Amino acid sequence: DIQMTQSPSSLSASVGDRVTITCRASQGISNYLGWFQQKPGEAPKSLIYGASTLQSGVPSRFSGSGSGTDFTLTISSLQPEDSATYYCRQHSTYPITFGQGTRLEI
Amino acid sequence: EVQLVESGGDLVQPGGSLRLSCVASGFTFSDHYMDWVRQAPGKGLEWVGRIRNKANSYTTEYAASVKGRFTISRDDSKNSLYLQMNSLKTEDTALYYCVRVHRYDSGHYVLDIWGQGTMLTVSS
């Protein structure tokens, strides 16, 4: 199975900060990577697919990059509503696997 | 409104069985692959499995942790997805989400619509 490792596991930042979350795959996955946001008590929401394509309706302050084994999710100017847990997910190979999550506190 | 509504979660003893259901509305259910994803209390997301559409022979994929114990099926005439769970273990305790898979022309599969989940507790 492909292991997805996110870092950091948690972070605290302030409104207006730029933050970056990293996701590393245990083997190459091309760009078959997505990012999800989950707020407490809610279902996850897809933010990015194909490593860098923003899902419709997602604010442009979110961006993704990477290919192969190393990927990043960047939030350019943090807003209070961005407080959530973020997950990466690979779908290059079955079984599909998620990262362990990064908890972002504003 | 595009919606997925899960049901069937319950308290079950180890070794027991349960079937979860998910009813879809607001989109052409039969066109889409569908996934189950679970989340143990206070933990991260775990993909459980997938069922493809009729055009792809309703074939399935499973996580190693559930393969041989769980079976995903669907009834397109009822816009319904199912998860039959047998030989349940305490580690299967989780909130189970029904998720729509959207396939882009680029070949990317996105989990774009999620239900609110149904809770399974496996305990004696």
Short mmCIF file of N, CA, C and O in Angstrom, two decimals, chain A:
data_model
loop_
_atom_site.label_atom_id
_atom_site.label_comp_id
_atom_site.label_asym_id
_atom_site.label_seq_id
_atom_site.Cartn_x
_atom_site.Cartn_y
_atom_site.Cartn_z
N ASP A 1 0.83 -1.18 0.00
CA ASP A 1 0.00 0.00 0.00
C ASP A 1 0.88 1.25 0.00
O ASP A 1 1.99 1.26 0.54
N ILE A 2 0.37 2.29 -0.62
CA ILE A 2 1.09 3.57 -0.62
C ILE A 2 0.79 4.32 0.67
O ILE A 2 -0.38 4.54 1.00
N GLN A 3 1.84 4.67 1.38
CA GLN A 3 1.68 5.42 2.63
C GLN A 3 1.76 6.91 2.33
O GLN A 3 2.64 7.37 1.59
N MET A 4 0.84 7.66 2.91
CA MET A 4 0.81 9.11 2.75
C MET A 4 1.14 9.74 4.10
O MET A 4 0.45 9.48 5.09
N THR A 5 2.19 10.53 4.13
CA THR A 5 2.65 11.13 5.38
C THR A 5 2.54 12.64 5.30
O THR A 5 3.16 13.27 4.44
N GLN A 6 1.75 13.20 6.18
CA GLN A 6 1.57 14.65 6.21
C GLN A 6 2.43 15.28 7.30
O GLN A 6 2.68 14.68 8.35
N SER A 7 2.85 16.50 7.05
CA SER A 7 3.54 17.28 8.09
C SER A 7 3.21 18.76 7.93
O SER A 7 3.02 19.24 6.81
N PRO A 8 3.08 19.48 9.06
CA PRO A 8 3.12 18.92 10.40
C PRO A 8 1.79 18.22 10.74
O PRO A 8 0.85 18.28 9.96
N SER A 9 1.73 17.58 11.89
CA SER A 9 0.48 16.97 12.34
C SER A 9 -0.50 18.03 12.82
O SER A 9 -1.72 17.84 12.73
N SER A 10 0.05 19.11 13.34
CA SER A 10 -0.79 20.23 13.76
C SER A 10 0.02 21.51 13.68
O SER A 10 1.25 21.48 13.73
N LEU A 11 -0.69 22.60 13.54
CA LEU A 11 -0.03 23.90 13.55
C LEU A 11 -1.00 24.97 13.97
O LEU A 11 -2.22 24.81 13.81
N SER A 12 -0.45 26.04 14.49
CA SER A 12 -1.22 27.19 14.90
C SER A 12 -0.71 28.41 14.14
O SER A 12 0.50 28.60 14.02
N ALA A 13 -1.62 29.18 13.59
CA ALA A 13 -1.23 30.35 12.82
C ALA A 13 -2.25 31.46 13.04
O ALA A 13 -3.30 31.24 13.66
N SER A 14 -1.94 32.62 12.53
CA SER A 14 -2.80 33.78 12.74
C SER A 14 -3.50 34.19 11.45
O SER A 14 -3.04 33.85 10.35
N VAL A 15 -4.58 34.91 11.60
CA VAL A 15 -5.29 35.44 10.45
C VAL A 15 -4.32 36.26 9.60
O VAL A 15 -3.55 37.06 10.11
N GLY A 16 -4.35 35.99 8.29
CA GLY A 16 -3.48 36.68 7.36
C GLY A 16 -2.18 35.96 7.08
O GLY A 16 -1.48 36.30 6.11
N ASP A 17 -1.82 34.97 7.88
CA ASP A 17 -0.59 34.20 7.67
C ASP A 17 -0.69 33.35 6.40
O ASP A 17 -1.78 33.00 5.95
N ARG A 18 0.48 33.00 5.90
CA ARG A 18 0.59 32.03 4.81
C ARG A 18 1.05 30.72 5.43
O ARG A 18 2.04 30.70 6.18
N VAL A 19 0.34 29.65 5.17
CA VAL A 19 0.70 28.36 5.73
C VAL A 19 0.83 27.32 4.64
O VAL A 19 0.14 27.38 3.61
N THR A 20 1.71 26.36 4.90
CA THR A 20 1.94 25.28 3.95
C THR A 20 1.90 23.95 4.68
O THR A 20 2.51 23.79 5.74
N ILE A 21 1.18 23.02 4.12
CA ILE A 21 1.09 21.66 4.62
C ILE A 21 1.69 20.75 3.57
O ILE A 21 1.42 20.90 2.37
N THR A 22 2.49 19.81 4.03
CA THR A 22 3.19 18.91 3.12
C THR A 22 2.63 17.51 3.20
O THR A 22 2.24 17.03 4.27
N CYS A 23 2.61 16.84 2.06
CA CYS A 23 2.16 15.45 1.98
C CYS A 23 3.18 14.69 1.14
O CYS A 23 3.52 15.12 0.03
N ARG A 24 3.68 13.60 1.68
CA ARG A 24 4.68 12.81 0.98
C ARG A 24 4.16 11.38 0.78
O ARG A 24 3.70 10.74 1.73
N ALA A 25 4.26 10.90 -0.45
CA ALA A 25 3.85 9.54 -0.77
C ALA A 25 5.04 8.60 -0.70
O ALA A 25 6.16 8.98 -1.05
N SER A 26 4.79 7.36 -0.29
CA SER A 26 5.87 6.38 -0.15
C SER A 26 6.39 5.88 -1.49
O SER A 26 7.45 5.25 -1.54
N GLN A 27 5.64 6.15 -2.55
CA GLN A 27 6.11 5.89 -3.91
C GLN A 27 5.42 6.87 -4.83
O GLN A 27 4.45 7.52 -4.46
N GLY A 28 5.93 6.97 -6.03
CA GLY A 28 5.41 7.96 -6.96
C GLY A 28 3.95 7.76 -7.31
O GLY A 28 3.52 6.63 -7.56
N ILE A 29 3.19 8.84 -7.30
CA ILE A 29 1.76 8.77 -7.60
C ILE A 29 1.38 9.76 -8.71
O ILE A 29 0.20 10.12 -8.85
N SER A 30 2.39 10.22 -9.48
CA SER A 30 2.13 11.24 -10.50
C SER A 30 1.43 12.42 -9.84
O SER A 30 1.93 12.95 -8.85
N ASN A 31 0.29 12.82 -10.36
CA ASN A 31 -0.46 13.92 -9.71
C ASN A 31 -1.83 13.45 -9.23
O ASN A 31 -2.77 14.23 -9.12
N TYR A 32 -1.92 12.17 -8.91
CA TYR A 32 -3.20 11.62 -8.46
C TYR A 32 -3.38 11.87 -6.97
O TYR A 32 -3.45 10.94 -6.14
N LEU A 33 -3.44 13.11 -6.63
CA LEU A 33 -3.53 13.53 -5.24
C LEU A 33 -4.60 14.59 -5.06
O LEU A 33 -4.72 15.52 -5.87
N GLY A 34 -5.35 14.45 -3.97
CA GLY A 34 -6.35 15.44 -3.63
C GLY A 34 -6.18 15.90 -2.20
O GLY A 34 -5.55 15.23 -1.38
N TRP A 35 -6.74 17.07 -1.94
CA TRP A 35 -6.74 17.63 -0.59
C TRP A 35 -8.18 17.84 -0.13
O TRP A 35 -9.04 18.26 -0.91
N PHE A 36 -8.41 17.55 1.14
CA PHE A 36 -9.73 17.69 1.75
C PHE A 36 -9.63 18.54 3.00
O PHE A 36 -8.61 18.53 3.70
N GLN A 37 -10.73 19.23 3.30
CA GLN A 37 -10.85 20.02 4.52
C GLN A 37 -12.00 19.44 5.33
O GLN A 37 -13.08 19.18 4.78
N GLN A 38 -11.77 19.23 6.62
CA GLN A 38 -12.85 18.76 7.48
C GLN A 38 -12.93 19.62 8.73
O GLN A 38 -11.97 19.71 9.49
N LYS A 39 -14.09 20.23 8.93
CA LYS A 39 -14.35 21.01 10.13
C LYS A 39 -15.05 20.13 11.15
O LYS A 39 -15.71 19.15 10.78
N PRO A 40 -14.90 20.42 12.43
CA PRO A 40 -15.50 19.57 13.47
C PRO A 40 -16.99 19.36 13.27
O PRO A 40 -17.75 20.32 13.02
N GLY A 41 -17.40 18.10 13.35
CA GLY A 41 -18.81 17.77 13.22
C GLY A 41 -19.33 17.78 11.80
O GLY A 41 -20.54 17.59 11.60
N GLU A 42 -18.46 17.99 10.83
CA GLU A 42 -18.89 18.04 9.44
C GLU A 42 -18.21 16.95 8.63
O GLU A 42 -17.16 16.42 8.99
N ALA A 43 -18.81 16.64 7.47
CA ALA A 43 -18.18 15.73 6.52
C ALA A 43 -17.03 16.45 5.82
O ALA A 43 -17.02 17.68 5.73
N PRO A 44 -16.05 15.70 5.37
CA PRO A 44 -14.95 16.32 4.61
C PRO A 44 -15.47 16.99 3.34
O PRO A 44 -16.51 16.63 2.80
N LYS A 45 -14.66 17.94 2.86
CA LYS A 45 -14.98 18.67 1.65
C LYS A 45 -13.75 18.66 0.75
O LYS A 45 -12.63 18.91 1.20
N SER A 46 -13.98 18.35 -0.52
CA SER A 46 -12.87 18.33 -1.47
C SER A 46 -12.44 19.75 -1.82
O SER A 46 -13.27 20.58 -2.18
N LEU A 47 -11.13 20.00 -1.70
CA LEU A 47 -10.59 21.32 -2.03
C LEU A 47 -9.86 21.32 -3.37
O LEU A 47 -10.03 22.23 -4.18
N ILE A 48 -9.03 20.32 -3.57
CA ILE A 48 -8.12 20.28 -4.71
C ILE A 48 -8.04 18.85 -5.22
O ILE A 48 -8.05 17.90 -4.43
N TYR A 49 -7.98 18.71 -6.56
CA TYR A 49 -7.72 17.41 -7.16
C TYR A 49 -6.63 17.58 -8.20
O TYR A 49 -6.29 18.69 -8.59
N GLY A 50 -6.08 16.45 -8.62
CA GLY A 50 -4.99 16.52 -9.59
C GLY A 50 -3.81 17.32 -9.08
O GLY A 50 -3.10 17.94 -9.86
N ALA A 51 -3.64 17.31 -7.76
CA ALA A 51 -2.54 17.98 -7.06
C ALA A 51 -2.64 19.50 -7.04
O ALA A 51 -2.19 20.14 -6.10
N SER A 52 -3.25 20.09 -8.08
CA SER A 52 -3.21 21.54 -8.16
C SER A 52 -4.48 22.20 -8.69
O SER A 52 -4.54 23.44 -8.77
N THR A 53 -5.49 21.43 -9.04
CA THR A 53 -6.72 22.00 -9.60
C THR A 53 -7.72 22.26 -8.48
O THR A 53 -8.11 21.34 -7.75
N LEU A 54 -8.13 23.50 -8.38
CA LEU A 54 -9.07 23.89 -7.33
C LEU A 54 -10.46 23.40 -7.67
O LEU A 54 -10.95 23.57 -8.81
N GLN A 55 -11.11 22.80 -6.70
CA GLN A 55 -12.50 22.40 -6.87
C GLN A 55 -13.35 23.66 -7.01
O GLN A 55 -13.05 24.70 -6.41
N SER A 56 -14.42 23.56 -7.79
CA SER A 56 -15.31 24.69 -7.97
C SER A 56 -15.82 25.22 -6.64
O SER A 56 -16.24 24.45 -5.77
N GLY A 57 -15.76 26.54 -6.48
CA GLY A 57 -16.29 27.16 -5.27
C GLY A 57 -15.28 27.32 -4.15
O GLY A 57 -15.57 27.98 -3.15
N VAL A 58 -14.11 26.74 -4.32
CA VAL A 58 -13.08 26.85 -3.28
C VAL A 58 -12.35 28.18 -3.43
O VAL A 58 -11.94 28.53 -4.54
N PRO A 59 -12.16 28.91 -2.35
CA PRO A 59 -11.49 30.22 -2.45
C PRO A 59 -10.09 30.12 -3.05
O PRO A 59 -9.37 29.16 -2.80
N SER A 60 -9.72 31.14 -3.78
CA SER A 60 -8.44 31.14 -4.49
C SER A 60 -7.24 31.25 -3.57
O SER A 60 -6.10 31.11 -4.02
N ARG A 61 -7.45 31.51 -2.29
CA ARG A 61 -6.31 31.54 -1.36
C ARG A 61 -5.73 30.14 -1.13
O ARG A 61 -4.64 29.98 -0.62
N PHE A 62 -6.50 29.11 -1.52
CA PHE A 62 -6.01 27.73 -1.46
C PHE A 62 -5.31 27.39 -2.77
O PHE A 62 -5.80 27.71 -3.85
N SER A 63 -4.16 26.73 -2.64
CA SER A 63 -3.47 26.26 -3.83
C SER A 63 -2.72 24.98 -3.51
O SER A 63 -2.37 24.73 -2.35
N GLY A 64 -2.48 24.20 -4.54
CA GLY A 64 -1.75 22.95 -4.37
C GLY A 64 -0.68 22.81 -5.42
O GLY A 64 -0.80 23.37 -6.52
N SER A 65 0.34 22.07 -5.08
CA SER A 65 1.42 21.83 -6.04
C SER A 65 2.07 20.49 -5.75
O SER A 65 1.83 19.88 -4.70
N GLY A 66 2.90 20.07 -6.69
CA GLY A 66 3.65 18.84 -6.51
C GLY A 66 3.34 17.79 -7.54
O GLY A 66 2.34 17.87 -8.25
N SER A 67 4.21 16.81 -7.58
CA SER A 67 4.05 15.68 -8.48
C SER A 67 5.04 14.60 -8.05
O SER A 67 6.09 14.91 -7.47
N GLY A 68 4.66 13.35 -8.30
CA GLY A 68 5.57 12.28 -7.90
C GLY A 68 5.34 11.85 -6.47
O GLY A 68 4.39 11.11 -6.19
N THR A 69 6.18 12.31 -5.57
CA THR A 69 6.05 11.91 -4.17
C THR A 69 5.83 13.07 -3.20
O THR A 69 5.42 12.83 -2.06
N ASP A 70 6.08 14.28 -3.62
CA ASP A 70 6.02 15.42 -2.70
C ASP A 70 5.01 16.47 -3.15
O ASP A 70 5.06 16.94 -4.30
N PHE A 71 4.14 16.81 -2.22
CA PHE A 71 3.02 17.69 -2.54
C PHE A 71 2.85 18.71 -1.41
O PHE A 71 3.20 18.45 -0.26
N THR A 72 2.28 19.86 -1.77
CA THR A 72 2.00 20.87 -0.76
C THR A 72 0.62 21.47 -0.97
O THR A 72 0.15 21.60 -2.10
N LEU A 73 0.01 21.83 0.14
CA LEU A 73 -1.21 22.63 0.16
C LEU A 73 -0.83 23.94 0.82
O LEU A 73 -0.28 23.95 1.92
N THR A 74 -1.12 25.04 0.14
CA THR A 74 -0.79 26.36 0.67
C THR A 74 -2.07 27.18 0.81
O THR A 74 -2.93 27.18 -0.08
N ILE A 75 -2.18 27.85 1.94
CA ILE A 75 -3.25 28.81 2.15
C ILE A 75 -2.56 30.16 2.24
O ILE A 75 -1.74 30.39 3.15
N SER A 76 -2.85 31.05 1.29
CA SER A 76 -2.03 32.24 1.14
C SER A 76 -2.28 33.29 2.21
O SER A 76 -1.36 33.98 2.64
N SER A 77 -3.52 33.42 2.65
CA SER A 77 -3.85 34.42 3.66
C SER A 77 -4.96 33.85 4.54
O SER A 77 -6.14 33.90 4.18
N LEU A 78 -4.55 33.30 5.67
CA LEU A 78 -5.49 32.57 6.52
C LEU A 78 -6.68 33.39 6.95
O LEU A 78 -6.55 34.56 7.32
N GLN A 79 -7.84 32.75 6.90
CA GLN A 79 -9.07 33.33 7.41
C GLN A 79 -9.58 32.50 8.58
O GLN A 79 -9.25 31.32 8.69
N PRO A 80 -10.36 33.09 9.46
CA PRO A 80 -10.84 32.34 10.63
C PRO A 80 -11.55 31.04 10.27
O PRO A 80 -11.42 30.04 10.98
N GLU A 81 -12.26 31.04 9.14
CA GLU A 81 -13.03 29.86 8.74
C GLU A 81 -12.15 28.74 8.20
O GLU A 81 -12.64 27.65 7.89
N ASP A 82 -10.85 28.97 8.09
CA ASP A 82 -9.94 27.93 7.61
C ASP A 82 -9.50 26.99 8.73
O ASP A 82 -8.78 26.02 8.47
N SER A 83 -9.92 27.27 9.94
CA SER A 83 -9.61 26.38 11.06
C SER A 83 -10.29 25.03 10.80
O SER A 83 -11.53 24.95 10.72
N ALA A 84 -9.49 23.97 10.67
CA ALA A 84 -10.01 22.68 10.24
C ALA A 84 -8.86 21.67 10.25
O ALA A 84 -7.71 22.01 10.52
N THR A 85 -9.21 20.43 9.94
CA THR A 85 -8.20 19.41 9.70
C THR A 85 -8.14 19.16 8.21
O THR A 85 -9.18 19.05 7.55
N TYR A 86 -6.92 19.07 7.69
CA TYR A 86 -6.70 18.90 6.26
C TYR A 86 -6.07 17.52 6.01
O TYR A 86 -5.16 17.09 6.71
N TYR A 87 -6.60 16.84 4.97
CA TYR A 87 -6.13 15.52 4.60
C TYR A 87 -5.72 15.50 3.14
O TYR A 87 -6.42 16.08 2.29
N CYS A 88 -4.65 14.79 2.85
CA CYS A 88 -4.32 14.47 1.46
C CYS A 88 -4.79 13.04 1.20
O CYS A 88 -5.01 12.25 2.12
N ARG A 89 -4.96 12.74 -0.07
CA ARG A 89 -5.43 11.41 -0.47
C ARG A 89 -4.84 11.07 -1.82
O ARG A 89 -4.85 11.91 -2.72
N GLN A 90 -4.34 9.83 -1.96
CA GLN A 90 -3.84 9.39 -3.26
C GLN A 90 -4.82 8.41 -3.88
O GLN A 90 -5.44 7.61 -3.17
N HIS A 91 -4.98 8.51 -5.19
CA HIS A 91 -5.79 7.52 -5.89
C HIS A 91 -5.05 7.02 -7.12
O HIS A 91 -5.66 6.64 -8.13
N SER A 92 -3.73 6.95 -7.01
CA SER A 92 -2.93 6.38 -8.09
C SER A 92 -3.09 4.87 -8.14
O SER A 92 -3.13 4.27 -9.22
N THR A 93 -3.15 4.27 -6.95
CA THR A 93 -3.16 2.81 -6.84
C THR A 93 -4.11 2.40 -5.73
O THR A 93 -4.17 3.05 -4.69
N TYR A 94 -4.82 1.29 -5.98
CA TYR A 94 -5.63 0.74 -4.89
C TYR A 94 -4.74 -0.04 -3.93
O TYR A 94 -3.78 -0.69 -4.37
N PRO A 95 -5.02 0.02 -2.63
CA PRO A 95 -6.12 0.77 -2.02
C PRO A 95 -5.83 2.27 -1.93
O PRO A 95 -4.69 2.68 -1.72
N ILE A 96 -6.87 3.04 -2.11
CA ILE A 96 -6.77 4.49 -1.92
C ILE A 96 -6.37 4.75 -0.48
O ILE A 96 -6.85 4.07 0.44
N THR A 97 -5.49 5.69 -0.27
CA THR A 97 -5.02 5.98 1.08
C THR A 97 -5.01 7.47 1.37
O THR A 97 -4.73 8.29 0.47
N PHE A 98 -5.30 7.79 2.61
CA PHE A 98 -5.29 9.17 3.10
C PHE A 98 -4.05 9.40 3.97
O PHE A 98 -3.54 8.47 4.60
N GLY A 99 -3.64 10.66 4.03
CA GLY A 99 -2.68 11.05 5.04
C GLY A 99 -3.36 11.06 6.40
O GLY A 99 -4.59 10.96 6.49
N GLN A 100 -2.56 11.22 7.45
CA GLN A 100 -3.10 11.13 8.80
C GLN A 100 -3.80 12.41 9.25
O GLN A 100 -4.44 12.43 10.30
N GLY A 101 -3.66 13.46 8.46
CA GLY A 101 -4.34 14.71 8.76
C GLY A 101 -3.42 15.74 9.39
O GLY A 101 -2.46 15.40 10.10
N THR A 102 -3.72 17.00 9.12
CA THR A 102 -3.02 18.13 9.74
C THR A 102 -4.07 19.04 10.33
O THR A 102 -4.94 19.56 9.62
N ARG A 103 -3.99 19.23 11.65
CA ARG A 103 -4.96 20.08 12.33
C ARG A 103 -4.44 21.51 12.34
O ARG A 103 -3.35 21.79 12.85
N LEU A 104 -5.21 22.42 11.75
CA LEU A 104 -4.83 23.83 11.66
C LEU A 104 -5.69 24.64 12.60
O LEU A 104 -6.92 24.66 12.49
N GLU A 105 -5.04 25.30 13.53
CA GLU A 105 -5.74 26.16 14.51
C GLU A 105 -5.42 27.61 14.16
O GLU A 105 -4.26 27.98 13.94
N ILE A 106 -6.44 28.41 14.10
CA ILE A 106 -6.26 29.84 13.80
C ILE A 106 -6.23 30.61 15.12
O ILE A 106 -7.18 30.51 15.91
#
